[in-house]
XYZ file of C-alpha atoms in Angstrom:
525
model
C -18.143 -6.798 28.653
C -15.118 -4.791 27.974
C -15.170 -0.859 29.341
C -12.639 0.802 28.235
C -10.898 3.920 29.136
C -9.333 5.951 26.739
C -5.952 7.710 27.788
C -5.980 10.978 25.494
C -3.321 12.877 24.856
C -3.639 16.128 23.105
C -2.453 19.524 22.900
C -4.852 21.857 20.299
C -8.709 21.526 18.968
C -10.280 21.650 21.771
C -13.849 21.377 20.115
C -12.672 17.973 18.139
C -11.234 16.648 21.333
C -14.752 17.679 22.822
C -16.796 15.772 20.574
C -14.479 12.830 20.404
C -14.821 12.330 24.317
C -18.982 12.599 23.524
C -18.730 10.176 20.925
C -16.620 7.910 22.668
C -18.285 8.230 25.955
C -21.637 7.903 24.763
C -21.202 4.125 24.120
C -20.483 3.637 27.751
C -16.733 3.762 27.521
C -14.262 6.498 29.871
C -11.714 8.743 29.143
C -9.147 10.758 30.728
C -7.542 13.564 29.005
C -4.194 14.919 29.460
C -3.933 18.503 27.679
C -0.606 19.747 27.299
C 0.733 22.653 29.743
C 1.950 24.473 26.522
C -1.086 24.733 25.208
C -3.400 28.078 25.280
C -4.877 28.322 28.740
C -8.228 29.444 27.262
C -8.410 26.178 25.029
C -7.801 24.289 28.190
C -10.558 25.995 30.308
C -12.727 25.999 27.440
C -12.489 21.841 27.411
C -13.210 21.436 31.116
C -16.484 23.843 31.121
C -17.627 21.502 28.053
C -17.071 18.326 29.565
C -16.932 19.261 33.740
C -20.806 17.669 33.251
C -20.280 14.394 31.416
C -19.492 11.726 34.995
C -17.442 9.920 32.228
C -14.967 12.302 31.788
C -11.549 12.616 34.200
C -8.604 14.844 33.476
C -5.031 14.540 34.673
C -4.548 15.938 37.858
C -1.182 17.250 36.733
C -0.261 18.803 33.615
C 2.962 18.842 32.193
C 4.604 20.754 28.988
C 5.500 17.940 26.292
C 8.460 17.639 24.161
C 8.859 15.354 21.562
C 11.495 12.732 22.069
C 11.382 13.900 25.919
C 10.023 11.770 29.118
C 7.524 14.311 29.036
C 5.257 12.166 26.824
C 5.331 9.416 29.314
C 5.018 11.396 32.560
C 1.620 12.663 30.590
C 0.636 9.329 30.036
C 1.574 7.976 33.480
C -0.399 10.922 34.798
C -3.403 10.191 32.220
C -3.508 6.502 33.503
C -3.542 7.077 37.311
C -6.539 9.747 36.972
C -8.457 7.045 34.964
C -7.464 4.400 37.540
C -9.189 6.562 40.268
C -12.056 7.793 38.709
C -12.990 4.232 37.138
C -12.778 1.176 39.369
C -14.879 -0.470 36.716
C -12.669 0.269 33.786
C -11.502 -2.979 32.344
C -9.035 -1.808 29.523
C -6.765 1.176 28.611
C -6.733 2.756 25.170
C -3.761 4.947 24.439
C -5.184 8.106 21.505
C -4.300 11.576 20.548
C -6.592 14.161 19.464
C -5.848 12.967 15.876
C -7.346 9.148 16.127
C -10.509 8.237 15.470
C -12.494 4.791 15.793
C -12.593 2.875 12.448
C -15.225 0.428 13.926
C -18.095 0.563 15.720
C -17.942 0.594 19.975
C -19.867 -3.191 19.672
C -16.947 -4.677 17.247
C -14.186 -3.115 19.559
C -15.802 -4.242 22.486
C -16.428 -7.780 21.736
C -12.943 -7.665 20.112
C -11.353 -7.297 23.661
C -13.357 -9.695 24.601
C -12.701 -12.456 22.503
C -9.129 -12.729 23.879
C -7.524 -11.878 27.095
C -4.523 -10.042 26.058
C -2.656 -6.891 25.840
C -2.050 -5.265 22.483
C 1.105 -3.154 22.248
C 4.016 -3.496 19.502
C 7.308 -5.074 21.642
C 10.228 -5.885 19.595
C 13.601 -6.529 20.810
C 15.245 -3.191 20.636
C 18.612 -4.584 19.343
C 18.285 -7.438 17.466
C 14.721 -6.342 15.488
C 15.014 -3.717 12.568
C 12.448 -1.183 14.315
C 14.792 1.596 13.564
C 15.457 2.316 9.944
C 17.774 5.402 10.537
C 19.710 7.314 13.187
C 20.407 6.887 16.292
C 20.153 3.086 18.118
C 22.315 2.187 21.002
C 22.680 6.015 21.568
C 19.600 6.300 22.332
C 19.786 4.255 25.897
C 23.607 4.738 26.450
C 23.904 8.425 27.127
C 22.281 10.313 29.035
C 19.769 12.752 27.136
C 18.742 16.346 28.882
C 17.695 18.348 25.903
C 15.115 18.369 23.350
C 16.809 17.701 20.024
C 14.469 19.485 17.849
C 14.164 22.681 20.270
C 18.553 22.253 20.456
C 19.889 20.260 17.604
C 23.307 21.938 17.743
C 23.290 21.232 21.655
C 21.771 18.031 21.451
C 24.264 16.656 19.710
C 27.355 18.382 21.139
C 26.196 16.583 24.418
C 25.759 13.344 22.974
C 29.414 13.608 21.329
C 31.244 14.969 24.866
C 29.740 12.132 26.079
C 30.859 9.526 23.649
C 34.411 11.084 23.928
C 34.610 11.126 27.715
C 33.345 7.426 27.265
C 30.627 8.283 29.703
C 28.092 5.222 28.804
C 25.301 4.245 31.302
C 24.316 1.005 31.737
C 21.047 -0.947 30.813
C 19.203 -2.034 33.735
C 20.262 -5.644 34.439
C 16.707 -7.378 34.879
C 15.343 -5.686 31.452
C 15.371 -6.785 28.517
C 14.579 -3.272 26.347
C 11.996 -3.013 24.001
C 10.412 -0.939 21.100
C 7.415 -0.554 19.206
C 4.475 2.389 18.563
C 3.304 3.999 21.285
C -0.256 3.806 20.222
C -1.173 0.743 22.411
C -4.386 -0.935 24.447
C -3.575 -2.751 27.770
C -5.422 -4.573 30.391
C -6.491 -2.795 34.185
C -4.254 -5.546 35.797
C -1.670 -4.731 33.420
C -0.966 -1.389 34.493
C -1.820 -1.886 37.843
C 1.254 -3.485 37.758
C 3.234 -1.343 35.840
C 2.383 1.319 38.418
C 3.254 -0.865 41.476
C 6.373 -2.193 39.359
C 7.568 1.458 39.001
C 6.925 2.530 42.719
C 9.545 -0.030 43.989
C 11.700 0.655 41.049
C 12.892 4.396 40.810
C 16.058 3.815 39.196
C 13.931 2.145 36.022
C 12.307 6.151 35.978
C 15.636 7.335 36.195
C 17.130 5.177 33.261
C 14.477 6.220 30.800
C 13.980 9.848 32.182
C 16.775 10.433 30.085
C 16.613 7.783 27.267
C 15.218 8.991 24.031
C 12.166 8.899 22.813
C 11.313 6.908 25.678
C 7.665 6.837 24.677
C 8.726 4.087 22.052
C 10.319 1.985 24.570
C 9.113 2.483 28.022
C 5.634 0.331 28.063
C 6.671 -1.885 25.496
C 9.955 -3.027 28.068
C 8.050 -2.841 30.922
C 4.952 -5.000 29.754
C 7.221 -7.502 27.807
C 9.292 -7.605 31.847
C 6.037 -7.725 33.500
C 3.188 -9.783 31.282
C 3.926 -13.667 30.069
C 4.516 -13.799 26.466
C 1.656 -15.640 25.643
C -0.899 -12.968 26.740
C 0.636 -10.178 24.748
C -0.294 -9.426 20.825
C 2.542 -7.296 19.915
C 0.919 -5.303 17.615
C -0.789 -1.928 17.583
C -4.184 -2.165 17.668
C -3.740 1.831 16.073
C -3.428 2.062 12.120
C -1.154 4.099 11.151
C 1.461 4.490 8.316
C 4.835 6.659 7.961
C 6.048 8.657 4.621
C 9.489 7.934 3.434
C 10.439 11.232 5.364
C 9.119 9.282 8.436
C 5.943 11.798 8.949
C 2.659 10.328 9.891
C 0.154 9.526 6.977
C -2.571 11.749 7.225
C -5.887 10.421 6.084
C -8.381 12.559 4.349
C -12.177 12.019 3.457
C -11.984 9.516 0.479
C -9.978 6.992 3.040
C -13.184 6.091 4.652
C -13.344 2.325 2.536
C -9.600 1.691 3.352
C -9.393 2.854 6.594
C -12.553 0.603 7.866
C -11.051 -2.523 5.830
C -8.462 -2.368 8.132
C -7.541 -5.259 11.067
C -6.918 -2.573 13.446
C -9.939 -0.354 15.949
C -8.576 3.403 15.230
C -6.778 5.635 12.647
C -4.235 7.951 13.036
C -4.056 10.732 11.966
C -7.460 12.332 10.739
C -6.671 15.349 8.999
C -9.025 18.183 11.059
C -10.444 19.179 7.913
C -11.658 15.837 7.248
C -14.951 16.831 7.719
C -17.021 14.480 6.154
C -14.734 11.425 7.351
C -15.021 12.036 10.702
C -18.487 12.164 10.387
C -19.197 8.923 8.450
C -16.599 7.106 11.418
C -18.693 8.866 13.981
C -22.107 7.455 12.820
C -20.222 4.391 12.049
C -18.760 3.864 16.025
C -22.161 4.462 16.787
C -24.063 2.170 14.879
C -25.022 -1.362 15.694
C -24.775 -5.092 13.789
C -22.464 -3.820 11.201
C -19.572 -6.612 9.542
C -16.569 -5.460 9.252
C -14.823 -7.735 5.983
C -11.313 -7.008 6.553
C -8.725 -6.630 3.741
C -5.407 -5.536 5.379
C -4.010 -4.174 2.077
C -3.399 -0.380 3.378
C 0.391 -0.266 3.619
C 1.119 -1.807 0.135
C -1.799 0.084 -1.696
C -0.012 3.435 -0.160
C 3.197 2.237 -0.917
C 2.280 1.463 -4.334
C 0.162 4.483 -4.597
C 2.657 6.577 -3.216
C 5.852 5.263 -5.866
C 3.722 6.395 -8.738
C 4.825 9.042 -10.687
C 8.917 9.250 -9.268
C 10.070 6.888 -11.285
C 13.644 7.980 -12.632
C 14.100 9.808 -9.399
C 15.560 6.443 -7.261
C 18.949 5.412 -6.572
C 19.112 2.454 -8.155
C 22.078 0.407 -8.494
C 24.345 0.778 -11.155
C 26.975 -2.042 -12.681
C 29.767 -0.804 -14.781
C 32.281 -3.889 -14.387
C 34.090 -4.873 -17.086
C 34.404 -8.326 -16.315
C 30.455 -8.565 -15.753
C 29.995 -7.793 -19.932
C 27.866 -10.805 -21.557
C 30.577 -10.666 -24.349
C 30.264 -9.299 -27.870
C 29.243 -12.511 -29.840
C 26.305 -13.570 -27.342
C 22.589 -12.835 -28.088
C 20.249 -11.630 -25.567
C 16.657 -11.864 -26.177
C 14.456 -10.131 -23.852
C 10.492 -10.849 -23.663
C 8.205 -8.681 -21.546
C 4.776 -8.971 -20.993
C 2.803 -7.518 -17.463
C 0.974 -11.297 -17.488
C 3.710 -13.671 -16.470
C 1.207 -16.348 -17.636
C 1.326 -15.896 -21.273
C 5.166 -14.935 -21.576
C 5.890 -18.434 -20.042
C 3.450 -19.830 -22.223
C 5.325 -18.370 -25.587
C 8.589 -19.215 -24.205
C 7.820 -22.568 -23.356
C 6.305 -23.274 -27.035
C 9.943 -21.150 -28.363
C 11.807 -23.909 -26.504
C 10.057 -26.946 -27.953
C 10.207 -25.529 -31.746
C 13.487 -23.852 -31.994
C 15.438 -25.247 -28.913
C 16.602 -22.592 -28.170
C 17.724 -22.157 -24.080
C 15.006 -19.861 -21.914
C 14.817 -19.148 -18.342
C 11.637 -17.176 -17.148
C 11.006 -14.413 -14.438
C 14.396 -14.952 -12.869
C 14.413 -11.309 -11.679
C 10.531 -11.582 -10.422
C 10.305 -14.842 -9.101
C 12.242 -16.673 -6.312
C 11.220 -19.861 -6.785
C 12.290 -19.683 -10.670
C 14.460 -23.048 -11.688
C 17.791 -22.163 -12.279
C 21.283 -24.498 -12.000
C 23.307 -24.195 -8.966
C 25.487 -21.276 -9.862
C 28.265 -21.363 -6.625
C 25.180 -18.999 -4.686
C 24.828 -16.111 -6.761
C 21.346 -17.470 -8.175
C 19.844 -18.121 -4.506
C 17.862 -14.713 -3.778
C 16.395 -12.379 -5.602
C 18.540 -9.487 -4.433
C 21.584 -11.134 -5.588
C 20.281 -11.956 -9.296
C 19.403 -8.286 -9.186
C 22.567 -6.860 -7.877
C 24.891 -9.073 -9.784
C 22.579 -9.574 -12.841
C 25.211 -9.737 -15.861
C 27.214 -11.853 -13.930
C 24.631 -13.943 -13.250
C 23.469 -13.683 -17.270
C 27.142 -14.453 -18.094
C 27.416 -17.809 -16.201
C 23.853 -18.789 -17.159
C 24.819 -18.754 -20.930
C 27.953 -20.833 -20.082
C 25.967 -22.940 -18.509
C 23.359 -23.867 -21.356
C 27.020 -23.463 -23.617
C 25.052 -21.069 -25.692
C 25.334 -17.812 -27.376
C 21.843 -17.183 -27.756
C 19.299 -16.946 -24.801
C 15.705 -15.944 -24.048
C 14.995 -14.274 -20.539
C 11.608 -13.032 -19.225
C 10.746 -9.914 -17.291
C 8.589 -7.935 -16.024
C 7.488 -4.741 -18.200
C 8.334 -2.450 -14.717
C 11.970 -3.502 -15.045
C 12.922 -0.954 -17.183
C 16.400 -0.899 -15.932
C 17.254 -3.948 -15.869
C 16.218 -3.850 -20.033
C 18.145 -0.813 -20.163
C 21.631 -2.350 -18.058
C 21.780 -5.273 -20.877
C 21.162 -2.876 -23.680
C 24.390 -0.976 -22.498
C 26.140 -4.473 -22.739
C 28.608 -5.359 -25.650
C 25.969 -7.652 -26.370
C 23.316 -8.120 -28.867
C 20.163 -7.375 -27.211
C 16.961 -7.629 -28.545
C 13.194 -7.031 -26.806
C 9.693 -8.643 -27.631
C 6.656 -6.526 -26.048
C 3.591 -9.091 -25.804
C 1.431 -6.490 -25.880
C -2.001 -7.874 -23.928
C -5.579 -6.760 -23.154
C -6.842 -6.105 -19.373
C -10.347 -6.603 -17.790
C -11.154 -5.420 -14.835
C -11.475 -8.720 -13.650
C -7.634 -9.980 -14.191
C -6.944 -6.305 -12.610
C -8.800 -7.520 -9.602
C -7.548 -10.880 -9.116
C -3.510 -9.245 -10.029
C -4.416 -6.504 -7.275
C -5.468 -9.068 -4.724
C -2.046 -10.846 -6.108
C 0.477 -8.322 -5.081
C -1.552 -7.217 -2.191
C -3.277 -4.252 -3.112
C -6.500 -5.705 -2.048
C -7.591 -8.550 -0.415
C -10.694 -11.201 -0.785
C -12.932 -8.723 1.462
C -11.640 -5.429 -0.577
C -15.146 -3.421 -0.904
C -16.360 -3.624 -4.467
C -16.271 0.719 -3.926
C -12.588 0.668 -3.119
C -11.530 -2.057 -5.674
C -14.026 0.304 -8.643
C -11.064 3.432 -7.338
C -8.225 1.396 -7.630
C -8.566 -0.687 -11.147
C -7.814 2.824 -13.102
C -5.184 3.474 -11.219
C -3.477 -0.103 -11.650
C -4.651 0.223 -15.436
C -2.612 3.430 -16.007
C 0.210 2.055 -14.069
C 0.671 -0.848 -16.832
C -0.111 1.518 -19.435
C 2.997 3.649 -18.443
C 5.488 0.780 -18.065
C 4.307 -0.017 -21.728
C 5.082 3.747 -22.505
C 8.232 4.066 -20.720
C 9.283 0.947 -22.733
C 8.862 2.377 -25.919
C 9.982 5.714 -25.222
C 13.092 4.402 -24.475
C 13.473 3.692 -28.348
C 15.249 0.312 -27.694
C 16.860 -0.749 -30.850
C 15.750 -4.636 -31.924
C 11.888 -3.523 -30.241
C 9.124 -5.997 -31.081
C 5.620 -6.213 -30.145
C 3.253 -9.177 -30.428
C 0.148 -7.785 -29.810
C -2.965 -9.979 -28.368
C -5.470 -7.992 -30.665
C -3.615 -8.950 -34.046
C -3.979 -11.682 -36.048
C -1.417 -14.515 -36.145
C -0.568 -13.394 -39.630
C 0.319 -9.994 -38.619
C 2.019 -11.376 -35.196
C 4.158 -13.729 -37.444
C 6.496 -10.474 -38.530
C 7.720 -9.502 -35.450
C 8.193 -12.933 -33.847
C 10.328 -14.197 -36.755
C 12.668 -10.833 -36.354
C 12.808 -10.945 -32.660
C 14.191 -14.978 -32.928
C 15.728 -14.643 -36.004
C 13.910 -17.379 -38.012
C 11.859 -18.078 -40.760
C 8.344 -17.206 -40.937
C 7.547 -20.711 -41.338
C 8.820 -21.475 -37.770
C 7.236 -17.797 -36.425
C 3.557 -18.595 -37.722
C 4.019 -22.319 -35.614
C 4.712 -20.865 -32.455
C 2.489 -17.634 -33.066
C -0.327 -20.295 -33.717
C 0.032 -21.752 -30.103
C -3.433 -22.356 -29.068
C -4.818 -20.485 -26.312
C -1.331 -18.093 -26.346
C -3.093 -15.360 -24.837
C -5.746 -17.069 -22.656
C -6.087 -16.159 -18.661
């Protein structure tokens, strides 16, 4: 069975780090502990006298002050992993933490985990060619040579980085690797970094390169596994959950996370806010505890993205088209329906099509896979319909040689509706107003990836009102737009009082209205 030791890096709280070596410990698993030279002296000696008893415990023989961004991080680490090495010949795996991760499973479903495949799990993406790095610096990163710590020195930071660049004094890449990136949150094999170690004692000028790299902690294992490990025994993943704020901070998780964090396809969470009482004690009984399934969702980064967007909207860039040549033209007729259940807007535009004949194309702005006529590219991804959406209006009524056309959408693109009501055009918008049960907010949640097939019924019961409000608003931002030409068919009414605002919308008699507000099942799910 696997016995892992933990590699723990930490630099405050000495009594959490205390009880997370006990808990972790107790379930037959190591540790070794690296706590940062910064850090108070009395913390420090109070975390050896607690733990100088438990034969499980090892600390780095070497301390050294950490910087973030610096080598520092991985000279800790390299330290942390050679005092484990000693102290536990029988250590089988090596489990990169902090201070602020804490198991999300039990120590029997990580252990047979490790066992189930023979593997190393660390994220390793090609440094250049993958899109690991959203902002900043790339290249610069490996190419110059970085002494100082760029949050301690910004100003000197980069004045050194730009006399480099202007003395054109680049570095090379070590021939042999090929560099790589990923989180430094990672779980490798004792063979692994065995050889790692005996890699690195034959190759000083690889410690030299990324001695002064950046943020070498990102790139340092992940190159040197990727160099050393076949491809077909590494899971390049993190085996860590953890997500990143648009200001690229680390999500902190508090104690009503418990249900997501635990749905999770990952064996820890970072980072556990310290006043997360309650949370760290339900994880604690839960590492603990024995025979427990684990039904795994994977839905945490889109719920917290979606989560997260509520609430700014207004507050985006979006982009903006003012082109002249891009206008619809004066004489045309644009007819807008929007409804939140795709489903029953295709359904009334189909049955609109086959009584009036009049041209319709549905969620071109939603859906990918929408039929549309080969339109010289512009029509081929969503991001282009979006970005060049009159244009793309434009050609599609020259296509259907029409002035009059039907488009669906979604009710959260309000800006799109608002672009074509700028237009020179006449624009005109049908609400299909429709009723929710928690059961269609389920199944549309598991849709978009909010929640998956094994979402707990506790989590799901916390998220329905929150999806229910969100359609709610997109209704009310609709309306309090004051769109001129606004109806609403509304799923409650009768098809005598639906018959109005269908015939006004389309511009026909009621007659015509009443036979396509009559389609049977119109609103069905």
């Amino acid at each position: 069975m696997a016995r892992i030791a933990y590699i723990l890096l930490c630099h405050k709280d000495p009594d959490g780090v205390i009880a997370q070596a006990e808990r972790l410990t107790a379930a037959g698993d190591v540790m070794a502990i690296h706590f940062d030279a910064r850090a108070s002296l009395v913390d420090y000696g109070r975390l050896r006298d607690r733990l100088k008893d438990n034969p499980n415990v090892a600390f780095a023989t070497r301390r050294v002050k950490c910087g973030w961004g610096e080598w520092s991080l991985v000279q800790a680490t390299l330290n942390a992993v050679e005092a484990a090495l000693d102290a536990f010949p029988q250590a089988s795996h090596f489990y990169m933490l902090s201070g602020d991760c804490m198991a999300i499973k039990s120590a029997e479903y990580i252990h047979d985990f490790l066992d189930r495949d023979e593997a190393d799990y660390i994220e390793s993406v090609d440094f250049f060619s993958s899109d690991w790095i959203k902002t900043g610096m790339k290249e610069e990163r490996l190419i110059y040579r970085h002494f100082l710590n760029e949050r301690k020195h910004k100003r000197l930071f980069y004045w050194s980085l730009e006399v480099q660049r202007r003395l054109g004094l680049r570095r090379t890449i070590p021939a042999d690797l090929q560099i790589q990136i990923g989180s430094q949150w990672w779980c490798l094999r004792r063979r692994t970094v065995e050889e790692i170690l005996a890699f690195l004692r034959d190759r000083r000028d690889v410690i030299r390169f990324f001695r002064r790299s950046w943020i070498p902690d990102e790139t340092f294992f992940q190159t040197l596994v990727r160099h050393l490990v076949p491809e077909t025994e590494i899971r390049s993943r993190s085996p860590t959950f953890l997500m990143f704020t648009d200001y690229g901070m680390p999500v902190t998780f508090y104690n009503d996370h418990y249900d997501l964090l635990i749905g999770q396809d990952t064996l820890f969470a970072r980072k556990i806010s310290p006043d997360a009482l309650e949370l760290k004690a339900r994880l604690g009984r839960l590492y603990a505890s024995t025979g427990v399934a684990f039904p795994i969702s994977n839905e945490g980064r889109k719920l917290f993205q979606f989560l997260t967007g509520r609430g700014r909207i207004g507050r985006r860039f979006a982009p903006r088209f003012w082109e002249a040549e891009a206008s619809l033209g004066r004489e045309r007729e644009l007819m807008i329906v929007t409804c939140k259940k795709w489903h029953v807007a295709k359904r009334l535009v189909e049955r609109i099509r086959q009584v009036t004949n009049l041209p319709a194309v549905d969620y071109l702005f939603s859906e990918e896979d929408t039929p549309l006529p080969d339109l010289g590219g512009i029509e081929t991804t969503l991001e282009k319909r979006t970005r060049h959406r009159r244009a793309l209006v434009r050609m599609l009524f020259d296509y259907f040689e029409t002035d009059r056309l039907i488009l669906c959408m979604d009710t959260a693109n309000l800006d799109l509706m608002q672009d074509f009501y700028a237009d020179s055009s006449t624009t005109r918008l049908l609400e299909i107003d429709c009723a929710f049960s928690d059961d269609y907010l389920a199944g549309h949640a598991r849709r978009i990836g909010l929640a998956g097939d094994q979402t707990p019924r506790a989590a799901m019961t916390r998220l329905l009102p929150t999806i229910r409000y969100d359609i709610r608003s997109e209704a009310d931002r609709i309306r309090d737009a004051r769109f001129p030409g606004h109806y609403r068919l509304r799923e409650g009414a009768s098809v005598d009082e639906n018959v109005p605002p269908l015939a006004g919308f389309l511009d026909v008699p009621e007659n015509t209205a009443r036979e396509i507000a009559a389609t049977d099942r119109l609103f069905a799910d």
